Coordinates of C-alpha atoms in Angstrom, one line a residue:
Q1 CA 87.4 87.2 94.1
S2 CA 86.8 88.5 90.6
D3 CA 84.8 91.5 91.4
N4 CA 87.3 92.3 94.1
S5 CA 90.1 92.4 91.5
D6 CA 87.9 94.6 89.3
K7 CA 87.7 97.1 92.1
S8 CA 91.3 97.0 92.6
S9 CA 92.0 98.0 89.1
A10 CA 89.1 100.4 89.1
E11 CA 91.4 103.3 89.8
S12 CA 92.7 103.1 86.3
D13 CA 90.7 105.5 84.2
S14 CA 91.6 103.7 81.0
E15 CA 89.4 100.8 82.0
T16 CA 86.6 100.4 79.5
E17 CA 84.4 97.6 80.8
V18 CA 81.0 98.8 81.7
E19 CA 80.8 96.9 85.0
Q20 CA 84.1 98.4 86.0
I21 CA 82.9 101.9 85.4
S22 CA 79.7 101.3 87.3
V23 CA 81.6 99.9 90.3
Y24 CA 83.9 102.9 90.2
H25 CA 80.9 105.4 90.1
K26 CA 79.1 103.6 92.9
L27 CA 82.2 103.8 95.0
L28 CA 82.8 107.4 94.1
A29 CA 79.3 108.2 95.2
T30 CA 80.0 106.9 98.7
L31 CA 83.2 108.7 99.2
K32 CA 83.9 111.7 101.2
T33 CA 87.4 112.1 99.7
S34 CA 86.7 111.3 96.1
P35 CA 89.3 113.8 94.6
E36 CA 92.1 111.9 96.3
S37 CA 91.8 108.9 94.0
E38 CA 92.8 110.9 91.0
S39 CA 95.4 113.0 92.7
E40 CA 97.1 110.1 94.3
E41 CA 98.9 109.1 91.2
E42 CA 100.4 112.4 90.6
E43 CA 101.4 112.6 94.2
D44 CA 103.3 109.4 93.8
E45 CA 105.1 110.5 90.8
S46 CA 106.2 113.7 92.3
G47 CA 108.9 112.0 94.2
S48 CA 109.5 110.7 97.7
E49 CA 109.1 114.0 99.5
A50 CA 105.6 114.5 98.5
D51 CA 105.1 110.8 99.1
G52 CA 106.3 111.0 102.6
E53 CA 104.1 114.0 103.3
S54 CA 101.0 112.5 101.8
E55 CA 101.5 109.4 103.8
T56 CA 101.7 111.2 107.1
E57 CA 98.9 113.6 106.3
M58 CA 96.5 110.8 105.5
N59 CA 97.7 109.0 108.5
S60 CA 96.7 111.6 110.9
E61 CA 93.1 110.9 110.0
G62 CA 93.8 107.3 111.0
S63 CA 93.1 106.3 107.5
Q64 CA 95.2 105.0 104.6
E65 CA 98.3 103.0 105.0
T66 CA 97.1 99.4 105.3
G67 CA 96.2 99.2 101.7
E68 CA 99.3 97.3 100.7
A69 CA 98.5 94.8 103.2
D70 CA 94.9 94.5 101.9
G71 CA 96.2 94.2 98.5
G72 CA 98.1 91.2 99.6
E73 CA 95.1 89.8 101.3
K74 CA 93.2 90.0 98.1
D75 CA 96.0 88.3 96.4
G76 CA 95.1 85.3 98.4
G77 CA 97.3 85.9 101.3
E78 CA 100.4 83.9 101.7
E79 CA 100.4 82.2 98.4
D80 CA 97.2 80.7 97.4
K81 CA 96.8 82.8 94.3
T82 CA 93.7 81.0 92.9
D83 CA 92.2 84.3 91.9
V84 CA 94.7 84.9 89.0
P85 CA 92.4 83.5 86.3
D86 CA 89.6 85.8 87.4
Q87 CA 91.8 88.8 86.8
E88 CA 92.8 87.9 83.2
E89 CA 90.4 90.4 81.7
A90 CA 92.3 93.3 83.4
T91 CA 95.7 92.1 82.1
D92 CA 96.1 94.6 79.2
T93 CA 95.4 97.6 81.3
A94 CA 97.4 96.1 84.1
E95 CA 100.5 96.3 81.9
Q96 CA 100.0 99.8 80.9
M97 CA 99.2 100.9 84.4
L98 CA 102.0 99.0 86.0
G99 CA 104.3 101.9 86.2
H100 CA 101.9 104.2 88.2
E101 CA 99.3 102.2 89.5
Q102 CA 100.6 99.1 91.2
A103 CA 102.8 101.7 92.7
D104 CA 99.9 103.5 94.2
G105 CA 99.0 101.0 96.7
A106 CA 102.5 100.2 97.8
D107 CA 103.5 103.3 99.5
T108 CA 100.6 105.7 99.5
S109 CA 97.9 103.2 99.4
C110 CA 94.2 104.1 99.2
D111 CA 92.1 105.5 101.9
P112 CA 90.1 102.9 103.6
S113 CA 87.0 105.0 103.6
R114 CA 86.9 104.2 100.0
G115 CA 85.7 100.8 100.7
V116 CA 87.5 98.1 98.7
I117 CA 89.4 100.0 96.1
E118 CA 92.6 98.4 97.2
E119 CA 96.2 98.3 96.0
F120 CA 96.3 97.7 92.3
T121 CA 97.0 94.1 91.6
D122 CA 99.5 93.6 88.8
V123 CA 98.3 90.4 87.3
K124 CA 101.2 89.7 85.1
H125 CA 103.7 89.7 87.9
E126 CA 101.3 88.2 90.4
S127 CA 101.2 84.9 88.7
E128 CA 104.9 85.0 87.9
F129 CA 105.8 85.5 91.5
S130 CA 103.2 83.4 93.1
L131 CA 104.9 80.6 94.9
E132 CA 101.8 78.5 94.5
T133 CA 101.7 78.2 90.8
N134 CA 105.4 77.9 89.9
F135 CA 107.7 75.0 89.7
M136 CA 111.5 74.6 89.6
E137 CA 112.9 75.8 86.3
E138 CA 114.2 72.7 84.5
E139 CA 116.6 74.2 82.0
S140 CA 118.6 76.2 84.4
G141 CA 120.1 73.2 86.1
D142 CA 118.0 74.0 89.1
C143 CA 116.6 70.6 88.9
N144 CA 119.7 69.0 90.3
A145 CA 119.2 71.4 93.2
D146 CA 115.8 69.9 93.5
Q147 CA 117.3 66.4 93.7
R148 CA 119.7 67.6 96.3
D149 CA 116.7 69.0 98.2
S150 CA 115.1 65.6 98.7
N151 CA 116.2 64.4 102.0
S152 CA 117.7 61.3 100.6
S153 CA 121.0 63.0 100.2
Q154 CA 122.7 63.5 103.5
A155 CA 124.4 66.7 102.5
F156 CA 121.1 68.6 102.4
S157 CA 119.9 67.4 105.7
E158 CA 122.9 69.0 107.3
D159 CA 122.0 72.3 105.8
P160 CA 121.6 74.7 108.7
F161 CA 118.5 76.1 107.2
K162 CA 116.9 72.7 107.0
Q163 CA 118.1 71.7 110.5
H164 CA 116.8 74.9 112.0
M165 CA 113.4 74.9 110.4
D166 CA 112.7 71.1 110.6
K167 CA 113.4 70.9 114.4
E168 CA 110.3 69.6 116.1
F169 CA 109.5 70.2 119.8
E170 CA 107.1 68.8 122.2
E171 CA 104.8 71.0 124.4
K172 CA 106.9 70.4 127.4
E173 CA 110.1 71.6 125.8
V174 CA 108.4 74.8 124.6
E175 CA 107.1 75.4 128.1
K176 CA 110.6 75.1 129.3
M177 CA 111.8 77.6 126.9
S178 CA 109.3 80.2 128.0
T179 CA 109.9 79.6 131.7
L180 CA 113.5 78.5 132.4
P181 CA 116.2 81.1 132.8
K182 CA 118.9 81.2 130.2
T183 CA 122.4 79.8 131.0
S184 CA 125.3 81.4 129.3
C185 CA 129.0 80.8 128.7
Q186 CA 131.8 82.9 127.2
S187 CA 134.2 82.4 124.4
K188 CA 136.9 84.6 122.8
W189 CA 136.9 84.9 119.0
P190 CA 139.9 86.5 117.1
R191 CA 138.0 89.3 115.4
L192 CA 134.7 89.7 117.4
G193 CA 136.4 89.4 120.8
Q194 CA 134.5 88.3 123.8
L195 CA 131.3 86.5 122.9
T196 CA 128.5 85.5 125.3
F197 CA 126.4 82.5 124.2
S198 CA 123.2 82.0 126.0
S199 CA 120.2 79.6 125.7
T200 CA 117.6 77.9 127.7
L201 CA 117.5 74.4 126.1
E202 CA 120.8 73.5 124.6
K203 CA 123.8 72.4 126.7
H204 CA 126.6 74.7 125.6
K205 CA 128.8 73.6 122.9
T206 CA 131.2 76.5 122.6
L207 CA 131.5 77.5 119.0
K208 CA 135.0 77.8 117.9
A209 CA 135.8 80.5 115.3
D210 CA 136.9 78.9 112.0
K211 CA 140.1 80.2 110.6
E212 CA 139.2 79.2 107.2
V213 CA 135.8 78.7 105.8
D214 CA 135.1 76.0 103.3
V215 CA 132.4 77.5 101.1
K216 CA 130.8 74.1 100.7
Q217 CA 130.1 74.0 104.5
L218 CA 128.2 77.3 104.3
Y219 CA 125.5 75.8 102.1
L220 CA 125.0 78.8 100.0
H221 CA 122.2 78.4 97.6
K222 CA 123.1 79.0 94.1
P223 CA 123.9 81.5 92.5
L224 CA 125.2 83.0 95.7
E225 CA 128.3 80.8 95.8
S226 CA 129.5 82.3 92.5
T227 CA 128.2 85.9 92.9
W228 CA 129.2 86.6 96.4
P229 CA 133.0 86.8 95.9
K230 CA 132.5 89.4 93.1
V231 CA 130.1 91.4 95.1
N232 CA 132.2 91.3 98.2
K233 CA 135.5 92.0 96.4
Q234 CA 135.5 95.7 97.3
F235 CA 136.0 94.9 101.0
L236 CA 138.8 92.4 100.5
S237 CA 141.0 94.5 98.2
S238 CA 142.3 96.7 101.0
V239 CA 144.1 93.8 102.7
N240 CA 147.2 92.5 100.9
K241 CA 146.6 88.9 99.9
P242 CA 143.4 88.1 101.9
S243 CA 143.6 84.7 103.5
D244 CA 140.0 84.0 102.7
P245 CA 138.8 85.0 99.2
F246 CA 135.2 85.1 100.4
F247 CA 134.9 87.0 103.6
T248 CA 136.7 89.7 105.6
P249 CA 137.7 88.4 109.0
L250 CA 134.7 90.3 110.5
Q251 CA 132.2 89.0 107.9
R252 CA 133.5 85.4 108.3
E253 CA 132.8 85.3 112.0
L254 CA 129.5 87.1 111.8
F255 CA 128.3 85.0 108.9
C256 CA 129.3 81.7 110.7
L257 CA 127.2 82.8 113.7
M258 CA 124.3 83.9 111.5
N259 CA 124.4 80.7 109.7
T260 CA 123.9 78.7 112.9
Y261 CA 120.6 80.6 113.2
R262 CA 121.4 82.0 116.6
D263 CA 120.2 85.4 117.6
L264 CA 123.1 87.9 117.3
F265 CA 123.7 91.3 118.9
Y266 CA 126.7 93.1 117.6
P267 CA 127.1 96.5 119.2
E268 CA 130.2 97.7 117.3
R269 CA 128.8 98.6 113.9
N270 CA 130.4 101.7 112.6
A271 CA 129.0 103.6 109.6
L272 CA 132.6 104.7 108.6
T273 CA 134.4 101.5 108.9
N274 CA 132.5 98.2 109.0
G275 CA 128.9 99.2 108.3
E276 CA 128.8 98.3 104.7
E277 CA 130.6 94.9 105.1
I278 CA 128.1 94.0 107.8
R279 CA 125.3 95.0 105.5
H280 CA 126.6 92.7 102.8
A281 CA 126.9 89.8 105.3
Y282 CA 123.4 90.0 106.5
C283 CA 122.0 90.5 103.0
L284 CA 123.8 87.3 102.0
H285 CA 122.3 85.5 104.9
A286 CA 118.8 86.8 104.3
L287 CA 118.9 86.0 100.6
N288 CA 120.3 82.6 101.2
H289 CA 117.5 81.9 103.5
V290 CA 114.7 83.1 101.1
L291 CA 116.1 81.2 98.1
K292 CA 116.3 78.0 100.1
A293 CA 112.8 78.4 101.5
N294 CA 111.4 79.2 98.0
A295 CA 113.3 76.4 96.3
Q296 CA 111.8 74.0 98.9
V297 CA 108.3 75.2 98.1
L298 CA 108.7 75.1 94.3
G299 CA 110.4 71.7 94.6
N300 CA 107.4 70.4 96.6
N301 CA 105.0 72.0 94.1
A302 CA 106.5 69.8 91.4
K303 CA 106.4 66.7 93.6
R304 CA 102.7 67.3 94.5
R305 CA 101.9 67.9 90.9
D306 CA 103.4 64.6 89.9
Q307 CA 102.1 62.5 92.8
K308 CA 99.2 60.1 92.3
P309 CA 95.8 61.5 93.5
G310 CA 94.8 60.1 96.9
T311 CA 98.2 59.8 98.3
D312 CA 98.8 61.4 101.6
S313 CA 100.7 64.7 101.3
D314 CA 101.6 65.6 104.8
D315 CA 105.3 65.7 103.9
Y316 CA 105.0 68.9 102.2
R317 CA 104.8 71.3 105.1
D318 CA 107.2 73.9 103.8
Q319 CA 105.9 77.3 104.6
G320 CA 104.6 79.7 107.2
L321 CA 101.1 81.1 107.6
T322 CA 101.9 84.1 105.5
R323 CA 104.7 84.5 103.0
P324 CA 107.0 87.2 104.3
K325 CA 110.0 85.5 105.8
V326 CA 112.6 88.2 106.4
L327 CA 111.9 91.6 107.9
M328 CA 114.7 94.2 107.6
I329 CA 114.4 97.2 109.7
V330 CA 116.7 100.1 108.6
P331 CA 116.6 103.8 109.4
F332 CA 116.5 105.6 106.0
R333 CA 115.5 105.0 102.4
E334 CA 119.1 105.2 101.4
C335 CA 119.7 101.9 103.4
A336 CA 116.9 100.2 101.7
L337 CA 118.3 101.3 98.3
R338 CA 121.6 99.8 99.2
I339 CA 120.1 96.6 100.4
V340 CA 118.1 96.1 97.1
H341 CA 121.2 96.8 95.1
I342 CA 123.1 94.1 97.0
F343 CA 120.3 91.7 96.4
I344 CA 120.2 92.4 92.7
S345 CA 124.0 92.1 92.4
L346 CA 123.9 88.8 94.4
L347 CA 121.3 87.4 92.0
E348 CA 123.1 88.4 88.7
V349 CA 125.4 85.6 87.8
N350 CA 127.1 87.6 85.0
D351 CA 126.5 90.6 82.8
K352 CA 124.8 88.4 80.2
R353 CA 122.3 87.0 82.6
K354 CA 120.7 90.1 84.1
I355 CA 117.8 89.4 86.4
D356 CA 114.5 90.9 85.7
V357 CA 113.6 93.5 88.3
S358 CA 110.1 94.9 88.1
N359 CA 109.4 98.6 89.1
K360 CA 113.1 99.4 89.3
K361 CA 112.7 102.9 87.8
R362 CA 110.1 103.8 90.3
F363 CA 112.2 102.4 93.1
K364 CA 115.1 104.5 92.0
G365 CA 113.0 107.5 92.0
E366 CA 111.5 107.1 95.4
F367 CA 114.6 105.7 97.3
G368 CA 117.4 107.4 95.4
S369 CA 118.6 110.9 96.1
D370 CA 119.6 113.9 94.0
P371 CA 123.2 114.8 94.8
E372 CA 122.5 118.4 93.9
E373 CA 119.9 118.7 96.7
K374 CA 122.6 118.7 99.4
P375 CA 123.7 122.2 100.5
P376 CA 127.3 122.4 99.2
N377 CA 128.8 124.5 102.0
L378 CA 127.7 122.4 104.9
K379 CA 130.7 120.9 106.5
R380 CA 129.9 118.0 108.8
P381 CA 132.0 115.4 110.6
E382 CA 132.7 112.4 108.4
D383 CA 130.7 110.0 110.6
Y384 CA 127.6 112.3 110.2
E385 CA 128.2 112.2 106.4
A386 CA 128.4 108.4 106.5
V387 CA 125.2 107.9 108.6
F388 CA 123.0 110.6 106.8
A389 CA 124.1 109.8 103.2
G390 CA 121.6 109.8 100.4
N391 CA 117.9 109.9 100.9
I392 CA 117.2 110.1 104.7
D393 CA 113.4 110.0 104.7
D394 CA 112.5 107.7 107.6
H395 CA 108.9 106.8 106.6
F396 CA 108.9 103.9 104.1
R397 CA 108.4 100.2 103.6
I398 CA 108.6 98.0 100.6
G399 CA 107.9 94.4 99.9
V400 CA 110.3 92.4 97.7
A401 CA 109.5 89.1 96.1
I402 CA 112.2 86.9 94.8
L403 CA 111.7 84.0 92.5
Q404 CA 114.6 82.2 90.8
K405 CA 115.8 84.7 88.2
S406 CA 113.6 87.6 88.9
M407 CA 112.8 90.1 91.6
R408 CA 109.7 92.2 92.2
L409 CA 109.9 95.4 94.1
Y410 CA 106.7 96.9 95.6
A411 CA 105.2 93.5 95.9
P412 CA 102.1 93.5 98.1
F413 CA 103.1 92.4 101.6
Y414 CA 101.3 89.0 101.4
S415 CA 103.2 88.2 98.2
S416 CA 106.6 89.3 99.4
D417 CA 109.5 87.3 100.7
I418 CA 111.4 90.2 102.2
I419 CA 110.0 93.4 103.7
I420 CA 112.4 96.3 104.1
A421 CA 111.0 99.1 106.3
S422 CA 111.7 101.8 108.8
P423 CA 110.3 101.5 112.3
L424 CA 107.9 104.4 111.5
G425 CA 106.9 102.7 108.3
M426 CA 106.0 99.6 110.3
R427 CA 104.3 101.5 113.0
T428 CA 101.9 103.2 110.6
V429 CA 100.8 99.9 109.1
I430 CA 100.6 98.0 112.3
G431 CA 98.4 100.7 113.8
A432 CA 97.3 100.9 117.4
E433 CA 94.7 99.2 119.4
G434 CA 91.2 100.4 118.6
E435 CA 92.1 101.6 115.1
K436 CA 89.7 100.1 112.5
K437 CA 92.4 99.8 109.8
R438 CA 95.4 97.9 111.1
D439 CA 97.2 94.9 109.9
Y440 CA 100.1 92.9 111.3
D441 CA 99.2 89.4 110.1
F442 CA 102.1 89.6 107.5
L443 CA 104.5 89.6 110.5
S444 CA 103.2 86.3 111.6
S445 CA 105.8 84.0 110.0
I446 CA 108.9 86.2 110.0
E447 CA 111.8 83.8 110.2
I448 CA 114.7 86.3 110.2
L449 CA 114.3 89.8 111.7
I450 CA 117.2 92.1 111.1
I451 CA 117.5 95.4 112.9
D452 CA 120.4 97.4 111.6
Q453 CA 121.7 100.7 113.1
A454 CA 119.6 100.3 116.3
D455 CA 121.2 103.2 117.8
I456 CA 119.6 105.6 115.3
Y457 CA 116.1 104.5 116.4
L458 CA 117.0 105.7 119.9
M459 CA 117.3 109.1 118.2
Q460 CA 114.1 108.6 116.2
N461 CA 111.4 107.0 118.3
W462 CA 112.2 103.8 120.2
E463 CA 108.5 103.1 120.9
H464 CA 108.1 102.2 117.3
V465 CA 110.6 99.5 117.6
L466 CA 109.0 98.1 120.8
H467 CA 105.6 98.3 119.1
L468 CA 106.9 96.2 116.3
M469 CA 108.4 93.6 118.6
K470 CA 105.1 93.1 120.3
H471 CA 103.3 92.4 117.0
I472 CA 105.7 90.1 115.4
N473 CA 105.0 86.3 115.2
L474 CA 101.5 86.5 116.5
L475 CA 98.9 84.1 115.0
P476 CA 97.2 85.9 112.1
L477 CA 93.6 87.0 112.5
D478 CA 92.7 86.0 109.0
S479 CA 93.7 83.0 106.9
H480 CA 94.8 85.1 103.9
G481 CA 93.9 82.1 101.7
V482 CA 96.8 79.9 102.9
D483 CA 96.8 76.2 102.1
F484 CA 97.0 74.7 105.6
S485 CA 98.2 71.4 104.4
R486 CA 101.5 73.1 103.5
V487 CA 101.9 75.1 106.7
R488 CA 104.7 73.9 109.1
M489 CA 103.4 72.6 112.4
L490 CA 105.6 75.1 114.2
N491 CA 103.5 77.9 112.7
L492 CA 100.2 76.2 113.4
N493 CA 101.2 75.7 117.1
N494 CA 102.1 79.4 117.3
W495 CA 105.7 78.6 118.1
S496 CA 107.2 80.6 115.3
K497 CA 108.7 83.1 117.8
Y498 CA 111.0 80.2 119.0
Y499 CA 112.3 79.8 115.5
R500 CA 112.8 83.4 114.6
Q501 CA 116.4 84.6 114.3
T502 CA 116.9 88.2 115.3
L503 CA 120.1 90.0 114.1
L504 CA 120.7 93.3 115.9
F505 CA 123.4 95.7 114.9
S506 CA 124.2 98.8 116.7
A507 CA 127.0 101.3 117.2
L508 CA 126.8 101.2 120.9
Q509 CA 125.6 99.2 124.0
D510 CA 122.4 100.5 125.4
P511 CA 120.0 99.1 128.0
Q512 CA 117.0 99.6 125.7
I513 CA 118.7 97.7 122.9
N514 CA 119.7 95.0 125.2
S515 CA 116.2 94.7 126.5
I516 CA 114.9 94.0 123.0
F517 CA 117.4 91.2 122.9
N518 CA 116.6 89.8 126.3
K519 CA 112.8 90.3 126.4
H520 CA 111.7 89.8 122.8
C521 CA 114.0 87.1 121.4
F522 CA 113.1 83.5 122.2
N523 CA 115.2 81.6 119.6
Y524 CA 115.5 78.0 120.7
V525 CA 119.1 77.8 119.3
G526 CA 120.1 80.5 121.7
Q527 CA 121.7 83.9 121.5
V528 CA 125.1 85.4 121.1
S529 CA 126.2 88.9 121.9

């Protein structure tokens, strides 16, 4: 491990250790494309256009691209970051280089022909954001959350997250799920209209739309309960005296459905009218899921630390085979920018308690847009303006790690909780059969897949979406250093696709979009469209 981490930081010219330099030179000697390693950093800085081009160029040689995934692999995969101590010697440089370097691997990662110079590992943040080595923060009052997490209290066991992830199946039931036809029933909801619920296993209980939502019943992980009303206020103000201080009628019904962990297809997303309120609703759901999952892991870390040696620890199965839990597919960089902003504002309790976001400046540079770039005299219809606002580059992906009060952008995939990407960004990292350098293990334990603005991918390249669906929730080819005693049985049995929730939003009904929903979604709770 340790020489691996040396290589990963070998790109930094400011490294002075002798062995580092020799490794660097040895590698340089074997490379065809040696100049690239120096030029990459400048490329990265020169903004997202260059970034996009360099990505695609390098791609055409079938190289590059999976570096971020390798970076994660080296981090010890899902979470087992035992290599952190080995990397201590690189720490000082790590901090200076953080701005450029860690960046490097994330978007325009290194060319595989370079052997193992992989994505720069940012040691300082690696250990901070590692789920393995952290525990619940005591002072923040999160420890009561930990008490609440222990199943003793009935309240927590009714949490939809817990119910969904803890459900256990027998082989026979799983076989039924994959062979039996779905049965469906209909129900009319005030705002969403006609809903079709379908599932293979469950007998249908028709869900009634709640007129009022008691926030307690939503089981929002803190701080979301207090931050959500502030973040969502912008959508409520237009209505005089909203009946519900938390949600718009549309959000309330959508969130209640999402919160049951059913698959959801909503074909009336409109960039002009409800696009942003829908985006806020699914961001709330995704973040709620990640915070609960991570709190469970951190709580169990503490219990394991305190337990007597020799006691059996099979009760701590609380994670998947790899760490990423939520995959959000959006068409443009601007959408990713908005999602990250929503996450940040949902995690910030008040102005005094800002959360720590690493690599924020670089993120703004690569995902933001310059208002002056827009040709001033172009008149376009307003729906066009709404869809193509901001930075409309469609080749990107970014890992986001979230831990208590901090957030790390550009986390290597195997150390991320949430991956935000475009179909093309996913396609280039998944690769095609026969390519030497391809990686889709990080998709093995996705628990929530959100595909927003699906109609736009019909205008981009629908194949990429299908390609992604074929590679999600497969068993990983490599263990990525995961601690198998903590992996849920459902992941070990390769049943994770039956637990994955898919949220699909589109502006229109389309046979191809429907087919994703019908052919690639196997959620045991069922589906609603």
